Amino acid sequence: MKREYYESPKPGKIMQWLWKAAGSDGYILKKSTYSDQVKYACLGGIVVATGFMAAMAGGYAIYTIFEPKGSALDGGVHTSTAIMSCIFGVIWGLIIFNIDRFIVAATGKGDGTEAITWQEFTNSLPRIVMGLVIAITISKPMEIRMFKSEIDAELHQEQLEKRKAYEIATKANYETRFDAIDVQVAKIEEGREALIQRIKKAEKEYYDQLQGRAGAGAGNGPLSKALKQQMDKLEIELGNYDGDKKNELDRLTSERLKLTQELDRELAKNQEVAGGLDGLLERIKLAHEIAGAWITFFITLLFVVIELTPIFFKMMLIKSPYDFMSDNIKELIRAEEGIQIKYEYYNDKKGQERNLVINHQVKRRIDEKIALMAAQTELSDYIIEKWKEREKKNINENVDAYISESK
């Protein structure tokens, strides 16, 4: 806007867009001073930056939650999860942007001075609480992204320890089942070994007898033949024993094989179990452990400052031409619409001063309705009065006819 003493600078498209982000009136700002234009553009820039950070934080959080689990040191990007995270991040960023825009636009100027009074602070407390929640929500995903390398290394070590503990627990669980099978197999083997030892003993006695080492004469005498018969009988018994125990041994071998395969499958799951440790909550916990309380606090504080700056900024703003022009336009619109406000007109029950709002158009409509109803009532009364006069006249002129009609 051109003036003799001052010419308002022409704003660019980006500046006008930032004004909209701050919830300010671009029409008034175009007529205002350059300092007002810059202030509200910076305010809108903070709101846009918060929405952008929220988009990144929300997208990264969703990717961390839904990405395929595995070793923390595995690289690569899962495409479908990344696409889903980007979509959610954009939606989440727009939601936070809209909330922040509402918070900033709904925050008044306070008393128009740089000082923040207690009354101003308490009035803005709900907005401050909302800002704190948003800031903390944004800061945690950003925090785990800042320390990703350190978290991955620590998380990988935890995964290895969990994998080892899982293997030990799994093997211990299957050990008793293997032992039960081994006991049965050992019992069968012991019975067979006992028969073999008896056969060896009988065989030794037989050959000793044949060669005369048993103290008797050498040769195949009656005693040697008896020992031979005993040895053959034991070999037959061994064959029968093997035949009898074959099915049982096959069954135990099959059970052991199935149990071994089952154990291998359970052990193969240890990577999946260890990979399940790679979650958002675990990464946040490790971020706190790695960074420490102070670093975590200051990172969160940084986002809190960014989020709450527009609220405190608006409370500290000194009234400028933009504010006075905005108030003037509001008063003009109220006057045009027939709305009158009498400030601090009366005290309520608690002693607080309240404004009296008078809607003159509404009052005029109500007065018109009341006058119309009064006029209608007056006309109705007049009609009834005239009707009564006419009826009285008819009665006076012909009383007998009126009485006969009544009968």
Short mmCIF file of C-alpha atoms in Angstrom, two decimals:
data_model
loop_
_atom_site.label_atom_id
_atom_site.label_comp_id
_atom_site.label_asym_id
_atom_site.label_seq_id
_atom_site.Cartn_x
_atom_site.Cartn_y
_atom_site.Cartn_z
CA MET A 1 0.00 0.00 0.00
CA LYS A 2 1.43 3.39 -1.03
CA ARG A 3 1.42 6.33 1.37
CA GLU A 4 3.17 9.68 1.26
CA TYR A 5 5.20 8.89 4.36
CA TYR A 6 5.54 5.09 4.06
CA GLU A 7 5.12 2.43 1.39
CA SER A 8 4.32 -1.10 2.57
CA PRO A 9 6.63 -3.63 0.88
CA LYS A 10 5.05 -6.06 -1.54
CA PRO A 11 5.16 -9.57 -0.04
CA GLY A 12 6.20 -12.63 -2.02
CA LYS A 13 4.26 -15.87 -2.42
CA ILE A 14 6.30 -17.69 0.23
CA MET A 15 5.78 -14.91 2.78
CA GLN A 16 2.04 -14.88 2.15
CA TRP A 17 1.95 -18.67 2.56
CA LEU A 18 3.80 -18.36 5.88
CA TRP A 19 1.25 -15.77 6.99
CA LYS A 20 -1.50 -18.29 6.35
CA ALA A 21 0.45 -20.91 8.29
CA ALA A 22 0.54 -18.52 11.26
CA GLY A 23 -3.22 -17.96 11.00
CA SER A 24 -2.77 -14.22 10.39
CA ASP A 25 -4.72 -11.91 8.08
CA GLY A 26 -2.79 -11.38 4.85
CA TYR A 27 -5.09 -8.53 3.75
CA ILE A 28 -4.17 -6.47 6.81
CA LEU A 29 -0.49 -7.46 6.74
CA LYS A 30 -0.16 -6.19 3.16
CA LYS A 31 -1.12 -2.75 4.50
CA SER A 32 1.01 -3.06 7.63
CA THR A 33 4.70 -2.40 8.30
CA TYR A 34 7.55 -4.62 7.15
CA SER A 35 8.37 -5.59 10.74
CA ASP A 36 4.84 -6.96 11.19
CA GLN A 37 5.13 -8.87 7.94
CA VAL A 38 8.43 -10.43 9.01
CA LYS A 39 7.18 -11.28 12.52
CA TYR A 40 4.20 -13.23 11.28
CA ALA A 41 6.20 -14.86 8.49
CA CYS A 42 8.70 -16.10 11.11
CA LEU A 43 5.79 -17.29 13.25
CA GLY A 44 4.41 -19.24 10.32
CA GLY A 45 7.88 -20.61 9.58
CA ILE A 46 8.07 -22.10 13.08
CA VAL A 47 4.67 -23.75 12.60
CA VAL A 48 5.74 -25.19 9.22
CA ALA A 49 9.06 -26.40 10.69
CA THR A 50 7.22 -28.15 13.52
CA GLY A 51 4.93 -29.89 11.05
CA PHE A 52 7.93 -30.94 8.94
CA MET A 53 9.76 -32.37 11.97
CA ALA A 54 6.58 -34.14 13.06
CA ALA A 55 6.30 -35.72 9.59
CA MET A 56 9.87 -37.03 9.77
CA ALA A 57 9.48 -38.24 13.36
CA GLY A 58 6.13 -39.95 12.70
CA GLY A 59 7.38 -41.60 9.51
CA TYR A 60 10.56 -42.88 11.17
CA ALA A 61 8.61 -44.17 14.18
CA ILE A 62 6.20 -46.11 11.95
CA TYR A 63 9.09 -47.52 9.90
CA THR A 64 10.85 -48.66 13.08
CA ILE A 65 7.67 -50.34 14.31
CA PHE A 66 6.73 -52.17 11.10
CA GLU A 67 10.07 -52.87 9.42
CA PRO A 68 11.05 -56.58 9.13
CA LYS A 69 12.89 -57.60 12.28
CA GLY A 70 16.40 -59.03 12.18
CA SER A 71 19.93 -58.18 13.17
CA ALA A 72 20.30 -54.56 14.21
CA LEU A 73 23.34 -54.27 11.92
CA ASP A 74 21.50 -55.44 8.80
CA GLY A 75 21.36 -52.64 6.26
CA GLY A 76 18.91 -51.94 3.47
CA VAL A 77 15.48 -50.40 3.27
CA HIS A 78 12.21 -52.33 3.11
CA THR A 79 10.42 -50.62 0.24
CA SER A 80 6.76 -51.31 1.11
CA THR A 81 7.30 -50.32 4.76
CA ALA A 82 9.13 -47.15 3.64
CA ILE A 83 6.24 -46.15 1.36
CA MET A 84 3.70 -46.76 4.13
CA SER A 85 5.86 -44.75 6.56
CA CYS A 86 6.11 -41.83 4.12
CA ILE A 87 2.33 -41.72 3.68
CA PHE A 88 1.76 -41.84 7.42
CA GLY A 89 4.51 -39.25 7.99
CA VAL A 90 2.83 -36.79 5.63
CA ILE A 91 -0.56 -37.32 7.29
CA TRP A 92 0.93 -37.03 10.77
CA GLY A 93 2.85 -33.88 9.80
CA LEU A 94 -0.33 -32.26 8.47
CA ILE A 95 -2.20 -33.17 11.67
CA ILE A 96 0.48 -31.59 13.88
CA PHE A 97 0.72 -28.60 11.51
CA ASN A 98 -3.03 -28.06 11.81
CA ILE A 99 -2.96 -28.37 15.61
CA ASP A 100 -0.04 -25.95 15.89
CA ARG A 101 -1.71 -23.52 13.51
CA PHE A 102 -4.83 -23.61 15.67
CA ILE A 103 -2.80 -23.12 18.87
CA VAL A 104 -0.95 -20.12 17.43
CA ALA A 105 -4.04 -18.58 15.84
CA ALA A 106 -6.10 -19.07 19.03
CA THR A 107 -3.42 -17.52 21.27
CA GLY A 108 -4.28 -13.87 21.88
CA LYS A 109 -1.96 -10.88 22.36
CA GLY A 110 -2.40 -10.76 26.11
CA ASP A 111 -2.06 -7.24 27.48
CA GLY A 112 -0.03 -6.03 24.48
CA THR A 113 3.23 -5.65 26.42
CA GLU A 114 6.49 -7.60 26.44
CA ALA A 115 5.91 -8.83 30.00
CA ILE A 116 4.13 -12.17 30.47
CA THR A 117 1.81 -11.79 33.42
CA TRP A 118 0.59 -14.66 35.56
CA GLN A 119 -2.91 -14.19 34.16
CA GLU A 120 -1.61 -14.50 30.60
CA PHE A 121 0.37 -17.61 31.52
CA THR A 122 -2.57 -19.35 33.21
CA ASN A 123 -4.85 -18.50 30.29
CA SER A 124 -2.33 -20.10 27.89
CA LEU A 125 -1.71 -23.14 30.11
CA PRO A 126 -3.93 -25.56 28.08
CA ARG A 127 -2.10 -24.55 24.89
CA ILE A 128 1.27 -24.94 26.62
CA VAL A 129 0.36 -28.46 27.79
CA MET A 130 -0.71 -29.40 24.26
CA GLY A 131 2.58 -28.01 22.94
CA LEU A 132 4.59 -30.02 25.49
CA VAL A 133 2.88 -33.25 24.48
CA ILE A 134 3.51 -32.58 20.79
CA ALA A 135 7.17 -31.65 21.46
CA ILE A 136 7.86 -34.84 23.43
CA THR A 137 6.11 -36.93 20.78
CA ILE A 138 8.32 -35.43 18.08
CA SER A 139 11.57 -35.52 20.06
CA LYS A 140 11.71 -39.25 20.87
CA PRO A 141 11.80 -40.63 17.27
CA MET A 142 14.25 -37.88 16.31
CA GLU A 143 16.40 -38.79 19.30
CA ILE A 144 16.71 -42.46 18.35
CA ARG A 145 17.57 -41.40 14.79
CA MET A 146 20.36 -39.14 16.07
CA PHE A 147 22.00 -42.02 17.96
CA LYS A 148 21.16 -44.75 15.44
CA SER A 149 24.74 -46.04 15.03
CA GLU A 150 25.36 -46.34 18.75
CA ILE A 151 21.91 -47.87 19.34
CA ASP A 152 22.41 -50.43 16.54
CA ALA A 153 25.74 -51.56 18.02
CA GLU A 154 24.32 -51.88 21.53
CA LEU A 155 21.17 -53.52 20.26
CA HIS A 156 23.17 -56.05 18.24
CA GLN A 157 25.07 -57.05 21.39
CA GLU A 158 21.79 -57.49 23.27
CA GLN A 159 20.42 -59.58 20.42
CA LEU A 160 23.46 -61.89 20.55
CA GLU A 161 23.10 -62.30 24.31
CA LYS A 162 19.40 -63.01 23.98
CA ARG A 163 20.07 -65.47 21.16
CA LYS A 164 22.65 -67.30 23.30
CA ALA A 165 20.31 -67.39 26.30
CA TYR A 166 17.52 -68.69 24.09
CA GLU A 167 19.74 -71.48 22.73
CA ILE A 168 20.74 -72.54 26.25
CA ALA A 169 17.14 -72.54 27.44
CA THR A 170 15.93 -74.42 24.36
CA LYS A 171 18.62 -77.10 24.63
CA ALA A 172 17.94 -77.49 28.34
CA ASN A 173 14.26 -77.97 27.56
CA TYR A 174 15.01 -80.76 25.06
CA GLU A 175 17.80 -82.37 27.11
CA THR A 176 15.45 -84.35 29.35
CA ARG A 177 13.59 -85.70 26.30
CA PHE A 178 16.86 -86.80 24.67
CA ASP A 179 17.97 -88.37 27.96
CA ALA A 180 14.78 -90.47 28.16
CA ILE A 181 15.44 -91.86 24.67
CA ASP A 182 19.13 -92.44 25.44
CA VAL A 183 18.26 -94.35 28.60
CA GLN A 184 16.05 -96.77 26.65
CA VAL A 185 18.67 -97.19 23.92
CA ALA A 186 21.39 -97.73 26.52
CA LYS A 187 19.29 -100.38 28.24
CA ILE A 188 18.91 -102.28 24.96
CA GLU A 189 22.63 -101.86 24.23
CA GLU A 190 23.50 -103.12 27.70
CA GLY A 191 21.41 -106.28 27.16
CA ARG A 192 23.07 -106.88 23.80
CA GLU A 193 26.54 -106.21 25.22
CA ALA A 194 25.88 -108.71 28.01
CA LEU A 195 25.03 -111.40 25.42
CA ILE A 196 28.13 -110.52 23.40
CA GLN A 197 30.30 -110.85 26.48
CA ARG A 198 28.79 -114.25 27.25
CA ILE A 199 29.43 -115.34 23.66
CA LYS A 200 33.04 -114.16 23.90
CA LYS A 201 33.48 -116.00 27.15
CA ALA A 202 31.99 -119.21 25.73
CA GLU A 203 34.12 -118.85 22.61
CA LYS A 204 37.29 -118.44 24.70
CA GLU A 205 36.45 -121.47 26.81
CA TYR A 206 35.74 -123.50 23.66
CA TYR A 207 39.05 -122.64 21.99
CA ASP A 208 40.95 -123.12 25.26
CA GLN A 209 39.42 -126.58 25.52
CA LEU A 210 40.36 -127.41 21.94
CA GLN A 211 43.95 -126.36 22.50
CA GLY A 212 44.27 -127.93 25.94
CA ARG A 213 44.71 -124.67 27.80
CA ALA A 214 41.79 -125.41 30.09
CA GLY A 215 43.78 -128.11 32.04
CA ALA A 216 42.29 -131.02 30.16
CA GLY A 217 43.55 -132.80 27.11
CA ALA A 218 43.50 -131.07 23.77
CA GLY A 219 40.97 -132.07 21.15
CA ASN A 220 37.30 -131.90 20.34
CA GLY A 221 35.96 -133.96 23.18
CA PRO A 222 32.59 -134.04 24.86
CA LEU A 223 33.36 -130.89 26.86
CA SER A 224 34.40 -129.00 23.74
CA LYS A 225 31.23 -130.07 21.98
CA ALA A 226 29.15 -128.91 24.95
CA LEU A 227 30.91 -125.53 24.90
CA LYS A 228 30.33 -125.31 21.13
CA GLN A 229 26.63 -125.98 21.62
CA GLN A 230 26.49 -123.34 24.35
CA MET A 231 28.27 -120.82 22.09
CA ASP A 232 25.91 -121.52 19.18
CA LYS A 233 22.94 -121.21 21.52
CA LEU A 234 24.14 -117.79 22.72
CA GLU A 235 24.65 -116.61 19.12
CA ILE A 236 21.12 -117.68 18.29
CA GLU A 237 19.92 -115.88 21.40
CA LEU A 238 21.83 -112.76 20.25
CA GLY A 239 20.19 -112.96 16.85
CA ASN A 240 16.77 -113.33 18.43
CA TYR A 241 17.53 -110.44 20.76
CA ASP A 242 18.49 -108.20 17.83
CA GLY A 243 15.34 -109.21 16.02
CA ASP A 244 13.15 -108.57 19.03
CA LYS A 245 14.71 -105.18 19.77
CA LYS A 246 14.99 -103.98 16.16
CA ASN A 247 11.53 -102.38 16.02
CA GLU A 248 12.05 -100.72 19.35
CA LEU A 249 15.48 -99.42 18.29
CA ASP A 250 14.04 -98.15 15.01
CA ARG A 251 11.27 -96.41 16.91
CA LEU A 252 13.72 -94.79 19.34
CA THR A 253 16.03 -93.76 16.47
CA SER A 254 13.06 -92.20 14.63
CA GLU A 255 11.95 -90.38 17.77
CA ARG A 256 15.46 -89.07 18.30
CA LEU A 257 15.66 -87.91 14.69
CA LYS A 258 12.29 -86.11 14.93
CA LEU A 259 13.34 -84.55 18.23
CA THR A 260 16.63 -83.41 16.68
CA GLN A 261 14.78 -81.85 13.75
CA GLU A 262 12.36 -80.16 16.13
CA LEU A 263 15.27 -78.81 18.15
CA ASP A 264 16.91 -77.52 14.96
CA ARG A 265 13.70 -75.71 14.02
CA GLU A 266 13.44 -74.15 17.46
CA LEU A 267 17.08 -73.08 17.34
CA ALA A 268 16.49 -71.62 13.87
CA LYS A 269 13.91 -69.33 15.45
CA ASN A 270 16.46 -67.77 17.76
CA GLN A 271 17.34 -65.15 15.15
CA GLU A 272 13.68 -64.21 14.83
CA VAL A 273 13.31 -64.09 18.62
CA ALA A 274 16.43 -61.95 18.96
CA GLY A 275 15.21 -59.75 16.09
CA GLY A 276 12.02 -59.10 18.04
CA LEU A 277 14.14 -57.09 20.43
CA ASP A 278 14.49 -54.41 17.73
CA GLY A 279 11.43 -52.33 18.61
CA LEU A 280 10.65 -48.64 19.12
CA LEU A 281 10.43 -48.92 22.90
CA GLU A 282 13.76 -50.79 23.14
CA ARG A 283 15.47 -48.17 20.97
CA ILE A 284 14.10 -45.31 23.08
CA LYS A 285 15.33 -47.08 26.23
CA LEU A 286 18.79 -47.59 24.73
CA ALA A 287 18.87 -43.97 23.53
CA HIS A 288 18.33 -42.84 27.12
CA GLU A 289 21.05 -45.20 28.37
CA ILE A 290 23.55 -44.21 25.68
CA ALA A 291 22.95 -40.45 25.64
CA GLY A 292 22.41 -40.05 29.36
CA ALA A 293 19.79 -38.06 31.21
CA TRP A 294 21.23 -34.60 30.47
CA ILE A 295 21.68 -35.01 26.72
CA THR A 296 18.21 -36.55 26.43
CA PHE A 297 16.79 -33.69 28.49
CA PHE A 298 18.37 -30.99 26.33
CA ILE A 299 17.28 -32.65 23.08
CA THR A 300 13.71 -32.80 24.36
CA LEU A 301 14.06 -29.23 25.64
CA LEU A 302 15.12 -28.10 22.16
CA PHE A 303 11.92 -29.42 20.62
CA VAL A 304 9.88 -28.02 23.50
CA VAL A 305 11.37 -24.57 22.87
CA ILE A 306 10.64 -24.81 19.15
CA GLU A 307 7.08 -25.92 19.84
CA LEU A 308 6.28 -23.37 22.56
CA THR A 309 8.09 -20.38 21.03
CA PRO A 310 5.05 -19.20 18.99
CA ILE A 311 2.83 -19.27 22.10
CA PHE A 312 5.20 -17.23 24.28
CA PHE A 313 6.14 -15.10 21.28
CA LYS A 314 2.55 -13.99 20.80
CA MET A 315 2.16 -13.27 24.54
CA MET A 316 5.26 -11.03 24.41
CA LEU A 317 4.25 -9.13 21.26
CA ILE A 318 3.77 -5.42 21.68
CA LYS A 319 0.70 -4.13 19.88
CA SER A 320 1.66 -2.99 16.42
CA PRO A 321 -0.17 -1.38 13.47
CA TYR A 322 -1.33 -4.84 12.40
CA ASP A 323 -3.11 -5.36 15.73
CA PHE A 324 -4.75 -1.94 15.73
CA MET A 325 -5.89 -2.36 12.12
CA SER A 326 -7.20 -5.83 12.95
CA ASP A 327 -9.14 -4.44 15.93
CA ASN A 328 -10.45 -1.61 13.76
CA ILE A 329 -11.69 -4.00 11.07
CA LYS A 330 -13.34 -6.18 13.69
CA GLU A 331 -15.11 -3.13 15.13
CA LEU A 332 -16.19 -2.04 11.66
CA ILE A 333 -17.61 -5.47 10.90
CA ARG A 334 -19.42 -5.52 14.25
CA ALA A 335 -20.82 -2.03 13.59
CA GLU A 336 -21.88 -3.04 10.10
CA GLU A 337 -23.66 -6.08 11.50
CA GLY A 338 -25.24 -4.05 14.29
CA ILE A 339 -23.23 -5.53 17.17
CA GLN A 340 -22.31 -3.25 20.08
CA ILE A 341 -20.01 -4.19 22.96
CA LYS A 342 -19.95 -2.20 26.18
CA TYR A 343 -16.70 -3.20 27.81
CA GLU A 344 -16.55 -3.89 31.56
CA TYR A 345 -20.23 -3.02 31.78
CA TYR A 346 -21.24 -5.14 34.79
CA ASN A 347 -19.86 -7.46 37.46
CA ASP A 348 -20.91 -11.10 37.54
CA LYS A 349 -21.68 -13.13 40.68
CA LYS A 350 -17.97 -13.67 41.27
CA GLY A 351 -17.22 -9.99 41.01
CA GLN A 352 -15.52 -10.21 37.63
CA GLU A 353 -16.15 -7.45 35.14
CA ARG A 354 -18.05 -8.61 32.07
CA ASN A 355 -18.78 -7.05 28.71
CA LEU A 356 -22.31 -6.35 27.55
CA VAL A 357 -22.94 -7.48 23.97
CA ILE A 358 -25.87 -5.81 22.22
CA ASN A 359 -27.00 -7.18 18.86
CA HIS A 360 -28.93 -4.23 17.44
CA GLN A 361 -30.22 -6.08 14.38
CA VAL A 362 -31.54 -8.82 16.60
CA LYS A 363 -32.99 -6.21 18.98
CA ARG A 364 -34.62 -4.42 16.03
CA ARG A 365 -36.12 -7.67 14.78
CA ILE A 366 -37.43 -8.45 18.26
CA ASP A 367 -38.88 -4.93 18.62
CA GLU A 368 -40.53 -5.27 15.19
CA LYS A 369 -42.03 -8.62 16.19
CA ILE A 370 -43.27 -7.18 19.49
CA ALA A 371 -44.77 -4.12 17.73
CA LEU A 372 -46.40 -6.36 15.10
CA MET A 373 -47.92 -8.60 17.76
CA ALA A 374 -49.13 -5.55 19.69
CA ALA A 375 -50.71 -4.12 16.53
CA GLN A 376 -52.38 -7.43 15.74
CA THR A 377 -53.71 -7.61 19.28
CA GLU A 378 -55.03 -4.02 19.05
CA LEU A 379 -56.72 -4.75 15.71
CA SER A 380 -58.27 -7.91 17.07
CA ASP A 381 -59.63 -6.01 20.05
CA TYR A 382 -61.00 -3.32 17.72
CA ILE A 383 -62.67 -5.92 15.49
CA ILE A 384 -64.30 -7.59 18.48
CA GLU A 385 -65.50 -4.23 19.82
CA LYS A 386 -67.07 -3.29 16.46
CA TRP A 387 -68.70 -6.69 16.18
CA LYS A 388 -70.21 -6.23 19.63
CA GLU A 389 -71.56 -2.78 18.67
CA ARG A 390 -73.14 -4.18 15.51
CA GLU A 391 -74.74 -7.07 17.35
CA LYS A 392 -76.13 -4.73 20.03
CA LYS A 393 -77.63 -2.57 17.32
CA ASN A 394 -79.30 -5.62 15.69
CA ILE A 395 -80.69 -6.71 19.01
CA ASN A 396 -82.12 -3.26 19.77
CA GLU A 397 -83.79 -3.10 16.39
CA ASN A 398 -85.45 -6.53 16.57
CA VAL A 399 -85.34 -8.13 20.02
CA ASP A 400 -88.05 -10.72 19.28
CA ALA A 401 -86.26 -12.05 16.21
CA TYR A 402 -83.00 -12.38 18.13
CA ILE A 403 -84.76 -14.25 20.96
CA SER A 404 -86.44 -16.66 18.53
CA GLU A 405 -83.11 -17.37 16.83
CA SER A 406 -81.59 -18.12 20.20
CA LYS A 407 -84.33 -20.70 20.89
#
